[in-house]
Short mmCIF file of C-alpha atoms in Angstrom, two decimals:
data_model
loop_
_atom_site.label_atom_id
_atom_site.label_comp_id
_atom_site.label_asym_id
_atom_site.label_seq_id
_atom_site.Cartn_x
_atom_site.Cartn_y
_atom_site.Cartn_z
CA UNK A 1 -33.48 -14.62 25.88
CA UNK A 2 -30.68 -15.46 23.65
CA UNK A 3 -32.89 -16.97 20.69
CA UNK A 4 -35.43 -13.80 20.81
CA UNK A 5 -32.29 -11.13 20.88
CA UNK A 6 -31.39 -12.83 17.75
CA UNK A 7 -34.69 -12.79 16.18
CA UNK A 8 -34.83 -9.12 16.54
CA UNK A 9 -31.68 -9.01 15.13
CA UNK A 10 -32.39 -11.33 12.17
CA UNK A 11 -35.64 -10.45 11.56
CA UNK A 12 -35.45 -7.29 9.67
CA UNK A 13 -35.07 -7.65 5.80
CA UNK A 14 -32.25 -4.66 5.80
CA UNK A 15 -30.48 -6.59 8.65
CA UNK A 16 -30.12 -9.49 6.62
CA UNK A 17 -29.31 -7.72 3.62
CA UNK A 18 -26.46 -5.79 5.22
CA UNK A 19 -25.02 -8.73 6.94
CA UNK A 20 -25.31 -11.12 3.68
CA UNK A 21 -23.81 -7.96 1.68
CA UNK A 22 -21.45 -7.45 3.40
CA UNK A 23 -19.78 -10.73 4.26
CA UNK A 24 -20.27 -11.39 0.28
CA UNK A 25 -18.38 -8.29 -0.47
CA UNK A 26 -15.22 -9.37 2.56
CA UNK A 27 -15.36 -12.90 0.96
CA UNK A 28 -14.78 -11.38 -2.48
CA UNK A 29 -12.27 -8.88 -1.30
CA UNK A 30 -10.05 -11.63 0.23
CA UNK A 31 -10.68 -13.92 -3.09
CA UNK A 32 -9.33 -10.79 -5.48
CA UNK A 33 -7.03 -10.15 -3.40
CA UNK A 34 -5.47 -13.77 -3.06
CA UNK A 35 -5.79 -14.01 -7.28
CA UNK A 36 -3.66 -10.71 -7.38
CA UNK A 37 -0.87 -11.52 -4.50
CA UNK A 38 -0.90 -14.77 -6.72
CA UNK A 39 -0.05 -13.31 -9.85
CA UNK A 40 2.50 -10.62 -8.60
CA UNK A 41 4.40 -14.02 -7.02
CA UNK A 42 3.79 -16.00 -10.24
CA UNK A 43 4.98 -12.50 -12.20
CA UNK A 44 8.13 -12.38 -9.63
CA UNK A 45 9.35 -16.30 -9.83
CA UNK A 46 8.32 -16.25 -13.88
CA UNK A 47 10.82 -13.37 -14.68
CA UNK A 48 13.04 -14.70 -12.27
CA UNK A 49 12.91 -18.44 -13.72
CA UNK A 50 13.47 -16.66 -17.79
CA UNK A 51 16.37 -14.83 -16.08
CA UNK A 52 18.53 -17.97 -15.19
CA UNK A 53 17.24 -19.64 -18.57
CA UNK A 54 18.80 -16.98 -20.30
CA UNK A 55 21.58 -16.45 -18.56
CA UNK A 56 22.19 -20.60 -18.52
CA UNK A 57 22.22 -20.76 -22.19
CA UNK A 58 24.41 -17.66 -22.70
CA UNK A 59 27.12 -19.69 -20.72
CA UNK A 60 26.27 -22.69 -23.34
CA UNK A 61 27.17 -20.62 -26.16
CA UNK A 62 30.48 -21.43 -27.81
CA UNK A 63 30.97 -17.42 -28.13
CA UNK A 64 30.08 -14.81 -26.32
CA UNK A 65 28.46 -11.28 -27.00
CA UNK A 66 30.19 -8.27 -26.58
CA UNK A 67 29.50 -6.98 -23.07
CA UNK A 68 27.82 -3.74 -24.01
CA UNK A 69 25.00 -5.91 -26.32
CA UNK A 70 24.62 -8.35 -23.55
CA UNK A 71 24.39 -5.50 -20.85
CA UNK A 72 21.69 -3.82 -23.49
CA UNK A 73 19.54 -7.42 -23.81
CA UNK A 74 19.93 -8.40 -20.38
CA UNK A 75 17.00 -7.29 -18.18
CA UNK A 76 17.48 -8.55 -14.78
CA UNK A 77 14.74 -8.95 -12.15
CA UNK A 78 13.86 -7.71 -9.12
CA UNK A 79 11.24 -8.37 -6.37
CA UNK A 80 8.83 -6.07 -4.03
CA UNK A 81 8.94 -8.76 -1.50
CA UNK A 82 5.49 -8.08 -0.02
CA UNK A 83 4.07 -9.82 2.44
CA UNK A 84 0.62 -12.22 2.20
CA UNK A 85 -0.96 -9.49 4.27
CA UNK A 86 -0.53 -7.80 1.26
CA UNK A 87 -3.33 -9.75 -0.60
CA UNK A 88 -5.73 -8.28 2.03
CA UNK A 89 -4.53 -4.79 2.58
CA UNK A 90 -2.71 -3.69 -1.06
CA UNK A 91 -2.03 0.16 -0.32
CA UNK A 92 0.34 1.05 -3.06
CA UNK A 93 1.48 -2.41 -3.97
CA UNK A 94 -1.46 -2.13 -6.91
CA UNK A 95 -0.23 0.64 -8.60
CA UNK A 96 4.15 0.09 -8.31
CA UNK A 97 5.17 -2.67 -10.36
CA UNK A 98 6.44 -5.35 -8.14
CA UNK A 99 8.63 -7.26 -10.32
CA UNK A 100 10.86 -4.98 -12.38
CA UNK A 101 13.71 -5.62 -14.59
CA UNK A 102 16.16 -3.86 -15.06
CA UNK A 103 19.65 -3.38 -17.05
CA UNK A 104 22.66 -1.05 -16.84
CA UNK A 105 21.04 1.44 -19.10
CA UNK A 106 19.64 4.79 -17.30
CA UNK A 107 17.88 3.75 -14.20
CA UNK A 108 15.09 6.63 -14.62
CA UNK A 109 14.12 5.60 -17.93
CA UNK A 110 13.01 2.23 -16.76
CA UNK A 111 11.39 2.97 -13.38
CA UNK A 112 7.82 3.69 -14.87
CA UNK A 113 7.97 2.84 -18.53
CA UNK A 114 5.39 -0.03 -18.17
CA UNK A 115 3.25 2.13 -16.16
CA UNK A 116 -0.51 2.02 -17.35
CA UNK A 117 -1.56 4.31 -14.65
CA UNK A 118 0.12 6.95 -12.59
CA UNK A 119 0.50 6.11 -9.37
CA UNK A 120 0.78 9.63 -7.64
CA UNK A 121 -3.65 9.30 -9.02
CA UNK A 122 -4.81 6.61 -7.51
CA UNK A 123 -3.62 7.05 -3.63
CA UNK A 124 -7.34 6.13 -1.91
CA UNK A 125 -6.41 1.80 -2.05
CA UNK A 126 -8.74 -0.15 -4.72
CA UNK A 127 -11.43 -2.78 -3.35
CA UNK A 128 -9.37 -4.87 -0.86
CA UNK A 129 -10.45 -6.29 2.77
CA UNK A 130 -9.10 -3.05 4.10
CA UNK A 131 -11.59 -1.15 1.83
CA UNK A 132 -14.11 -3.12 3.20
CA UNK A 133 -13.30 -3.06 7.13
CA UNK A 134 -12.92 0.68 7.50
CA UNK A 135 -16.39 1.99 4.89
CA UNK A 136 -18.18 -0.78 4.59
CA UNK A 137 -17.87 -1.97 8.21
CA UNK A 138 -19.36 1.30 9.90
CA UNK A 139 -22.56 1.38 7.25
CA UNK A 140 -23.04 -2.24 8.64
CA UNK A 141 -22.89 -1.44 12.06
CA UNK A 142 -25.08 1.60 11.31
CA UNK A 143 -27.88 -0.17 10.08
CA UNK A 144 -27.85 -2.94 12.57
CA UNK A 145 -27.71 -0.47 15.43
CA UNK A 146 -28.85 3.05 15.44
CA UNK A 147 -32.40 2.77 15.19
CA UNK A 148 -32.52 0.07 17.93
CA UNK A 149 -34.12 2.55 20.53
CA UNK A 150 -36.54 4.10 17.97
CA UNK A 151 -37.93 0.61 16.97
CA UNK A 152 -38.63 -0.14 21.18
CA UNK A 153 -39.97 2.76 21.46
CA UNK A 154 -42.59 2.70 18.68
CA UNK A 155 -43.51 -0.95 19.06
CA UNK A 156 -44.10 0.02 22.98
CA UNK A 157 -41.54 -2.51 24.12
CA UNK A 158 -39.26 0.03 25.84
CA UNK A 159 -42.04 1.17 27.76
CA UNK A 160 -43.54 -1.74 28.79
CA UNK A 161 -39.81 -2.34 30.41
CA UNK A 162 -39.19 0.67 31.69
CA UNK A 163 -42.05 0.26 34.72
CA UNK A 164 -39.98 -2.60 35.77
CA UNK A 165 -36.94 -1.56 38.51
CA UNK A 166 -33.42 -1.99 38.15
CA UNK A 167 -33.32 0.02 34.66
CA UNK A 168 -34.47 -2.74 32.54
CA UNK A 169 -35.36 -1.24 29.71
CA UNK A 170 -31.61 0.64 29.25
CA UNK A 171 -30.29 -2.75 30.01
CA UNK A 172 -32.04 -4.34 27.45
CA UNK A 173 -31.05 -1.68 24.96
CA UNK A 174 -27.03 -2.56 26.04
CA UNK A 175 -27.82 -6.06 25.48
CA UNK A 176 -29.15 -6.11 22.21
CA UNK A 177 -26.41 -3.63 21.74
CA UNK A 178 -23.80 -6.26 22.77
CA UNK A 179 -25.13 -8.61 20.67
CA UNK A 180 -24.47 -6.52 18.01
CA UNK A 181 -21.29 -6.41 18.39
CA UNK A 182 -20.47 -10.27 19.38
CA UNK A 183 -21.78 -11.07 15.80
CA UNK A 184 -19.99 -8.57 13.75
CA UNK A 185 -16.52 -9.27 15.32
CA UNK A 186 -17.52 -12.95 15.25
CA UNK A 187 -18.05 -12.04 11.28
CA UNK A 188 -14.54 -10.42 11.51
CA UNK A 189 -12.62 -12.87 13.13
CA UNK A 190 -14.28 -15.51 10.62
CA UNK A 191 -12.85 -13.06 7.73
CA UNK A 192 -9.74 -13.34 9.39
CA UNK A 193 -9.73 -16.68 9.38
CA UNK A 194 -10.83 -17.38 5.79
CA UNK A 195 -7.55 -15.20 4.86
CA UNK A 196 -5.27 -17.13 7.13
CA UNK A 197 -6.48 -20.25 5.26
CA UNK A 198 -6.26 -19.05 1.83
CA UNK A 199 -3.16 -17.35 2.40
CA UNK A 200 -1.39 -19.20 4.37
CA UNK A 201 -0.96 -16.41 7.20
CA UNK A 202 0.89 -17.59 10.08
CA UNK A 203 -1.18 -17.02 13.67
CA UNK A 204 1.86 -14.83 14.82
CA UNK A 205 1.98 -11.37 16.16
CA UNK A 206 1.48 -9.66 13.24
CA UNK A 207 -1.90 -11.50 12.88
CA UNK A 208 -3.01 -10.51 16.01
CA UNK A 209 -2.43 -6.87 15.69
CA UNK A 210 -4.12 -6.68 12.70
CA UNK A 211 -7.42 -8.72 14.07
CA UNK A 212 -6.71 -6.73 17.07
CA UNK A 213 -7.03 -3.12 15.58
CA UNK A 214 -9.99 -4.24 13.45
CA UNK A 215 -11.86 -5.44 16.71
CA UNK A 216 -11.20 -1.86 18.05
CA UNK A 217 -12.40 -0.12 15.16
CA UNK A 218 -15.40 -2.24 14.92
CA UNK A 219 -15.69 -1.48 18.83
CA UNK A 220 -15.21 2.27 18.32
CA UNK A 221 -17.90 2.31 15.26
CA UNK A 222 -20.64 0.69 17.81
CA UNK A 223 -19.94 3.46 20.54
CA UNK A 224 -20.80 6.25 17.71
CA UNK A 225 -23.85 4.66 17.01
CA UNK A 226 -24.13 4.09 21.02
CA UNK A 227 -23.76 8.01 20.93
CA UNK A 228 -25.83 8.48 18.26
CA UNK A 229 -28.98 6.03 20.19
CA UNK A 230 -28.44 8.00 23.95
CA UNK A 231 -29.81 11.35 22.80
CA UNK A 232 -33.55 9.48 22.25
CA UNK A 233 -34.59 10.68 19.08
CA UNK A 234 -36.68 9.22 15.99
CA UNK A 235 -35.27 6.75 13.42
CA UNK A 236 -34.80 9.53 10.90
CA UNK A 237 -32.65 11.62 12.82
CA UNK A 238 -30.56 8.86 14.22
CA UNK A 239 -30.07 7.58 10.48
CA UNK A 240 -29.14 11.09 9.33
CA UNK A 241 -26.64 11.65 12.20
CA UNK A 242 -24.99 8.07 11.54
CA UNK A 243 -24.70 8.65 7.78
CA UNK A 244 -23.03 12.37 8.38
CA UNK A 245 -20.75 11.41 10.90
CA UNK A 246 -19.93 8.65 8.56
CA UNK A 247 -19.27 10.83 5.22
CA UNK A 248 -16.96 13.09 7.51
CA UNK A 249 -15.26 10.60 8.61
CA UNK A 250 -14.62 8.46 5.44
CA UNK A 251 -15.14 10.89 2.84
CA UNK A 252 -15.00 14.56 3.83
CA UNK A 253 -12.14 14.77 6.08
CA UNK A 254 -9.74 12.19 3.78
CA UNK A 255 -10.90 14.28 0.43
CA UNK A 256 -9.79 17.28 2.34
CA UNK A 257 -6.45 15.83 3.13
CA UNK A 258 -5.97 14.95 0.28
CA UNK A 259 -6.73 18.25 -1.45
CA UNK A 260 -4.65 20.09 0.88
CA UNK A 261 -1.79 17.39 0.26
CA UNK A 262 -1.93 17.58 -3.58
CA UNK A 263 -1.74 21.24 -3.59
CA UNK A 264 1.37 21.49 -0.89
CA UNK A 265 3.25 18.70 -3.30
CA UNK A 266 1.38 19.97 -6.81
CA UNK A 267 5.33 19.18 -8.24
CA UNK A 268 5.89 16.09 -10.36
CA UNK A 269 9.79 15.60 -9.92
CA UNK A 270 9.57 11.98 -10.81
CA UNK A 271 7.98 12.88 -14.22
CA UNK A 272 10.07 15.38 -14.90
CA UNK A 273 13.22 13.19 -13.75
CA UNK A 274 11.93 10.63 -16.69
CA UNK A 275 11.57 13.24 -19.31
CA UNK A 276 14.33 14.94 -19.32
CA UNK A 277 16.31 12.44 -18.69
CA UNK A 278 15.54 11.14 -22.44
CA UNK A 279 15.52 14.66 -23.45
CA UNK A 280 19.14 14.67 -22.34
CA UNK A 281 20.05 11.00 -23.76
CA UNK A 282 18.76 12.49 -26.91
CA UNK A 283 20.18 15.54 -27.49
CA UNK A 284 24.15 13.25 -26.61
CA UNK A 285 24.05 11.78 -29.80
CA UNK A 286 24.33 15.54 -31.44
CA UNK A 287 27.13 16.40 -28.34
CA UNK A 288 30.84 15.35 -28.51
CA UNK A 289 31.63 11.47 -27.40
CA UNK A 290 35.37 12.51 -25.83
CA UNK A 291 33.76 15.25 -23.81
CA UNK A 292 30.85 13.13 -22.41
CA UNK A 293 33.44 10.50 -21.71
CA UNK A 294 35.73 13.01 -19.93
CA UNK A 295 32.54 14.32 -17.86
CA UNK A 296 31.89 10.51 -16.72
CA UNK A 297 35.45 9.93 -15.51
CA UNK A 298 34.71 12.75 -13.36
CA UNK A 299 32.69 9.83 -11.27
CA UNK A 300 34.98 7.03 -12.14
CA UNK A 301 38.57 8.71 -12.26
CA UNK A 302 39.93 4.95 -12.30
CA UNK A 303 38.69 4.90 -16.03
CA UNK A 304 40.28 8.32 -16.92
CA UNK A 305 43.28 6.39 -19.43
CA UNK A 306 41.04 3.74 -21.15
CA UNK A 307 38.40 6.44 -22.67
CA UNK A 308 39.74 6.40 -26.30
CA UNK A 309 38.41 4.56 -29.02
CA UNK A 310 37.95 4.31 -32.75
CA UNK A 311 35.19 4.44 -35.14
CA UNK A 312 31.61 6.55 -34.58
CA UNK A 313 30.22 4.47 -31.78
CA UNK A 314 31.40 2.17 -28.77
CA UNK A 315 29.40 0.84 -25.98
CA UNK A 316 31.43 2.66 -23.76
CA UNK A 317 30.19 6.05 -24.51
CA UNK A 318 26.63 5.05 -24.81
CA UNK A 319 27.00 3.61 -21.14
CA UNK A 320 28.62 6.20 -20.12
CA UNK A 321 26.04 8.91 -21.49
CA UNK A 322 23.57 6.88 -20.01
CA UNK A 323 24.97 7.44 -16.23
CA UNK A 324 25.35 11.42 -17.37
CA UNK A 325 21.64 11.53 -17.90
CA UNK A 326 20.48 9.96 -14.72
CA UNK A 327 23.27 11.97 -13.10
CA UNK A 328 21.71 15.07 -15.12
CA UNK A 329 18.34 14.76 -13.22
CA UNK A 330 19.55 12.89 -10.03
CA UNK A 331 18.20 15.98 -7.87
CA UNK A 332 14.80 15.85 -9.47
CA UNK A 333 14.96 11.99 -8.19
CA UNK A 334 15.78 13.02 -4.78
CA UNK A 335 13.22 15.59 -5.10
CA UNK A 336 10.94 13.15 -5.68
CA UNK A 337 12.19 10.81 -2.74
CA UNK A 338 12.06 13.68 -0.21
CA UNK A 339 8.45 14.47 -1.38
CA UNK A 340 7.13 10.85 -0.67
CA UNK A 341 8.61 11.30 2.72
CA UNK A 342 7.54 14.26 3.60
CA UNK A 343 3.81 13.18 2.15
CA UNK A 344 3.50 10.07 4.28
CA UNK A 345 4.84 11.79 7.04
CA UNK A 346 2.59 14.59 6.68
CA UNK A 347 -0.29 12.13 6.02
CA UNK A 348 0.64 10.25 8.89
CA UNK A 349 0.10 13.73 11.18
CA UNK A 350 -3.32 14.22 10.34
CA UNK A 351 -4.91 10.98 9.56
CA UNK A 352 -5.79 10.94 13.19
CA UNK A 353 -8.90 13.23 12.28
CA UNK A 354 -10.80 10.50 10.44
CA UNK A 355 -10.32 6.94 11.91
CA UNK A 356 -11.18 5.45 8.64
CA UNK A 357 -8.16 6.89 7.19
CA UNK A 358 -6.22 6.36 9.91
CA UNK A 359 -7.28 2.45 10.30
CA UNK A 360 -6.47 2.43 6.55
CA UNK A 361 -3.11 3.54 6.93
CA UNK A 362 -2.74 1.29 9.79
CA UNK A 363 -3.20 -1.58 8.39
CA UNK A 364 -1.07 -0.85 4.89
CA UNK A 365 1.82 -0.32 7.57
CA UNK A 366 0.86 -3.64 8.83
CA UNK A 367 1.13 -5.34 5.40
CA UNK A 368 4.30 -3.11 4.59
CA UNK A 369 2.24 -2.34 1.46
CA UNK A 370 2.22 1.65 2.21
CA UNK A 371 4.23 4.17 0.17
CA UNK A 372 7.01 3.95 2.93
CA UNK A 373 7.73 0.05 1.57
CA UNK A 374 6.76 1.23 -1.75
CA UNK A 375 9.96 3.52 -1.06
CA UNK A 376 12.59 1.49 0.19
CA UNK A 377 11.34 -0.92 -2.63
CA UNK A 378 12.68 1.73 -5.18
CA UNK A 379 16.11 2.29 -3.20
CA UNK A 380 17.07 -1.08 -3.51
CA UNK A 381 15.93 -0.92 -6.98
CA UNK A 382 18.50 1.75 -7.58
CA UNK A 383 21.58 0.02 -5.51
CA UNK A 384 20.86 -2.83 -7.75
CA UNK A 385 21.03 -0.69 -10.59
CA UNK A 386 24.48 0.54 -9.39
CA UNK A 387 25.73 -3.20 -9.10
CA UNK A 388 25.10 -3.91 -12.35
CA UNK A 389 26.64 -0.54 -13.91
CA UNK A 390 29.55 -1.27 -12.14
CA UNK A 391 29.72 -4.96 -12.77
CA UNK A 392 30.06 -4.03 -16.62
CA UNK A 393 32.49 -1.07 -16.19
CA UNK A 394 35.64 -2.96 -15.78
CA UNK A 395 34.58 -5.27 -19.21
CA UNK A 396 33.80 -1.88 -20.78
CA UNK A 397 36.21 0.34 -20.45
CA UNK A 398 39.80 -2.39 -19.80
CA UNK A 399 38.30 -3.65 -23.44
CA UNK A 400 37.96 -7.13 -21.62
CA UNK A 401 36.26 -10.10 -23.00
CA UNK A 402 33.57 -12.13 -20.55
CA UNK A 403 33.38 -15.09 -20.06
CA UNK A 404 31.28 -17.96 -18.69
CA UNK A 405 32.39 -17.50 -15.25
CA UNK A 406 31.96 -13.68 -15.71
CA UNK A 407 28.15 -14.27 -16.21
CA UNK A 408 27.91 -16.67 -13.47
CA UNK A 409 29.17 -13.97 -11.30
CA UNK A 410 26.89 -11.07 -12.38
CA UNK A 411 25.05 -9.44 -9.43
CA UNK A 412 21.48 -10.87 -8.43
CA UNK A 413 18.47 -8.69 -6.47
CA UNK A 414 18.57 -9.53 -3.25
CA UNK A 415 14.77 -8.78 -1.71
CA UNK A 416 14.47 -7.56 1.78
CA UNK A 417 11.40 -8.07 4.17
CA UNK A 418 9.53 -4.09 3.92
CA UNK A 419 7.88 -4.22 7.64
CA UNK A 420 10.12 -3.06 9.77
CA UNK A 421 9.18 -2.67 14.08
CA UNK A 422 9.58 1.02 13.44
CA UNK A 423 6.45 1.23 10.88
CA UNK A 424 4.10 -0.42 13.56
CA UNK A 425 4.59 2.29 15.86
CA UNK A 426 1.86 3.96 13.37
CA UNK A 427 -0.31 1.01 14.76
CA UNK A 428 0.20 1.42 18.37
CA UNK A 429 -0.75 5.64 17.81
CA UNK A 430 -3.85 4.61 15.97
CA UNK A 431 -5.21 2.03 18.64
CA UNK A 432 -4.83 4.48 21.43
CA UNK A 433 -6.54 7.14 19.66
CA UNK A 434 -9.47 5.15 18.52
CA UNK A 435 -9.59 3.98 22.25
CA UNK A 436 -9.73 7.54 23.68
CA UNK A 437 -12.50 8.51 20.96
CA UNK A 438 -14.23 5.07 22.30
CA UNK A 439 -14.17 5.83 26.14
CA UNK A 440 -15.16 9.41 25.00
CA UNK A 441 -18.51 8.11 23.43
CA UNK A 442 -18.87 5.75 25.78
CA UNK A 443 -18.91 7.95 29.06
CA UNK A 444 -21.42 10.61 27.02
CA UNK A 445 -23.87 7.85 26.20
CA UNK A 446 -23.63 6.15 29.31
CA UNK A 447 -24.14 9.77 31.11
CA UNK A 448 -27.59 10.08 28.71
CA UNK A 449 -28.73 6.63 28.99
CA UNK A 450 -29.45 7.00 32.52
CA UNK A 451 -31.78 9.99 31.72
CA UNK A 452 -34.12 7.20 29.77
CA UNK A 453 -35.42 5.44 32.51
CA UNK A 454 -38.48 8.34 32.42
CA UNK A 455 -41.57 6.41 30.50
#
């Protein structure tokens, strides 16, 4: 029984074609996507390894720079520490830069100036395993599935069985159903598997959530279709009904939200943080240097006696005007903050209406790769900032010299794990949800399937 299920399965040229398409496509996705993790951690330990170089043959010299031209030059790196997951699931980790430098000059005019794209754009994830699992996945199951009773029907199989008792034609329609589904999630866990290897993933909790909440939407995807096969209607109509509850799902609904969220948070406050803050850098050069100092002791009070200097130019105004102009634009940064937040929260609220979208954002919690790591990524980018401003201050403005050991103490990034218990709470919502809509289709279609036992 076993080996003629599976030649029904395998038998169709658009079976095989969908399967070998895509497990190509899942097997490329989780190549790509180990090349790029590979390359931000080779980007990462690069920078990182040129930092120390630099820093080690600084110390060698037999004199030292001034600190403001060695604050200027000195770029120092930091890390997105992402996790392996995200090689498989990159939400925004493709569009932040994940290893930037930085130095003690204004913090907003280094955020995004090696930016090639914008990253508020390109919000939908780019060709990942994730992309794969939640629209390729339900096209597969579609075409394996939903004209199963259609094809027994017009090759007379499904009556020939139904004029035996006990329901055996509906119970062979389950079984071939079930089969079905053993294959696919035996395709997924083998995907799984594959990433584990390449990536070294450890078989911990994590793992099993995100296997887990795949299995359920793969489950949930083969109810629809279930659905879709228990009203008993021709090939065409169960094609058409798969394929439209698929584009609402994965294209209409998420295209809505996303319209909807891009014209409730149409403000750029991040772009407009960056350009005027080198408006306002600008325009200091044409502004008094005694009254920009006297405006940055406002912040620092400790430096309020050791603001005076002679000639046209000293590092400690230009630091100083520096802090003005981030301070100048500070609430267009928070702005910005406060809109991500209220964004991904608001996302968060209604991605329940299309469980593509929803899985999607699942699993970029998972990986810690969504725009709430992408956040707390840029706050420690901005602590670190204020470390190093601080660091040079006391050099700056007591007119001190540095040293070797001064260097050896400057500040280093310290990288924190993004996934946090809280963020998988996200996950938990989303696999009760896709369970509900499950049992939903499930009781409807097993409610119709007993009205096919009439020949």
């Amino acid at each position: 029984m076993l080996k003629f299920e599976l030649k029904r399965l395998l038998s169709p040229r658009a079976n095989q074609i969908s399967l070998l398409v895509f497990f190509v496509s899942a097997l490329l996705a989780i190549y790509l996507g180990a090349q790029g993790y590979k390359q931000v951690r080779k980007d990462q330990i690069i920078a990182q390894v040129v930092f120390d170089k630099e820093r080690e043959h600084i110390k060698a010299r037999e004199s030292l720079p001034e600190i403001g031209s060695l604050a200027y030059y000195a770029k120092a790196p930091t890390q997105w520490q992402l996790s392996p997951w995200a090689a498989l699931f990159v939400g925004q980790s493709q569009n932040s830069l994940a290893a930037m430098k930085v130095n003690a000059l204004a913090l907003q005019g280094q955020i995004y100036n090696k930016e090639v794209i914008n990253p508020e754009k390109y919000r939908a994830g780019g060709f990942d395993l994730g992309f794969v699992l939640a629209y390729m996945l339900p096209i597969l199951i579609g075409v394996l599935c939903v004209n199963l009773l259609s094809d027994e029907r017009q090759s007379g199989r499904f009556r020939l069985l139904s004029a035996f008792a006990g329901n055996a034609a509906v119970k062979s329609i389950i079984r071939a159903l079930l089969l079905r589904f053993y294959l696919v999630a035996g395709i997924i866990v083998l995907l799984f598997l594959v990433a584990a290897m390449l990536l070294s993933l450890p078989f911990d909790g994590l793992f099993i959530q995100a296997l887990g909440l795949s299995l359920v939407y793969c489950a949930f995807w083969f109810l629809v279709a279930t659905l879709i096969i228990s009203f008993n209607m021709n090939g065409l109509f169960n094609s058409l009904a798969f394929i439209s509850v698929w584009l609402g799902f994965a294209v209409l609904i998420p295209g809505v939200i996303h319209l909807v969220l891009n014209q409730q948070f149409n403000e750029q406050p991040a772009l407009k943080a960056s350009i005027e803050q080198r408006l306002i850098l600008n325009d200091g050069w044409d502004q008094d240097m005694q009254d920009s100092l006297q405006r940055f002791v406002e912040q620092y009070p400790q430096y309020s006696e050791k603001t005076q200097f002679s000639g046209r130019f000293h590092w400690k105004w230009y630091y100083a005007m520096q802090q003005l102009s981030d301070l100048a634009v500070d609430q267009h940064w928070q702005d910005h903050l406060t809109q991500q937040q209220a964004r991904s929260s608001n996302l968060a609220l209604v991605s329940w209406l299309s469980p593509n979208l929803l899985y999607q954002q699942a699993l970029d919690q998972l990986a810690g790769s969504d725009a709430q790591g992408q956040r707390a990524y840029l706050l420690q980018v901005s602590a670190y900032h204020q470390q190093i401003r601080e660091f040079i201050y006391p050099y700056l403005f007591n007119d001190t010299a540095i040293t070797s050991e001064d260097i050896e103490r400057f500040p280093l990034f310290k990288p924190s794990q993004q996934i946090q218990p809280a963020q998988l709470q996200g996950v938990h919502y989303g696999v009760m949800l896709l369970l509900a809509l499950g049992a939903f289709c499930l009781l409807v279609a097993n409610t119709r399937f007993k009205r096919l036992t009439v020949i």
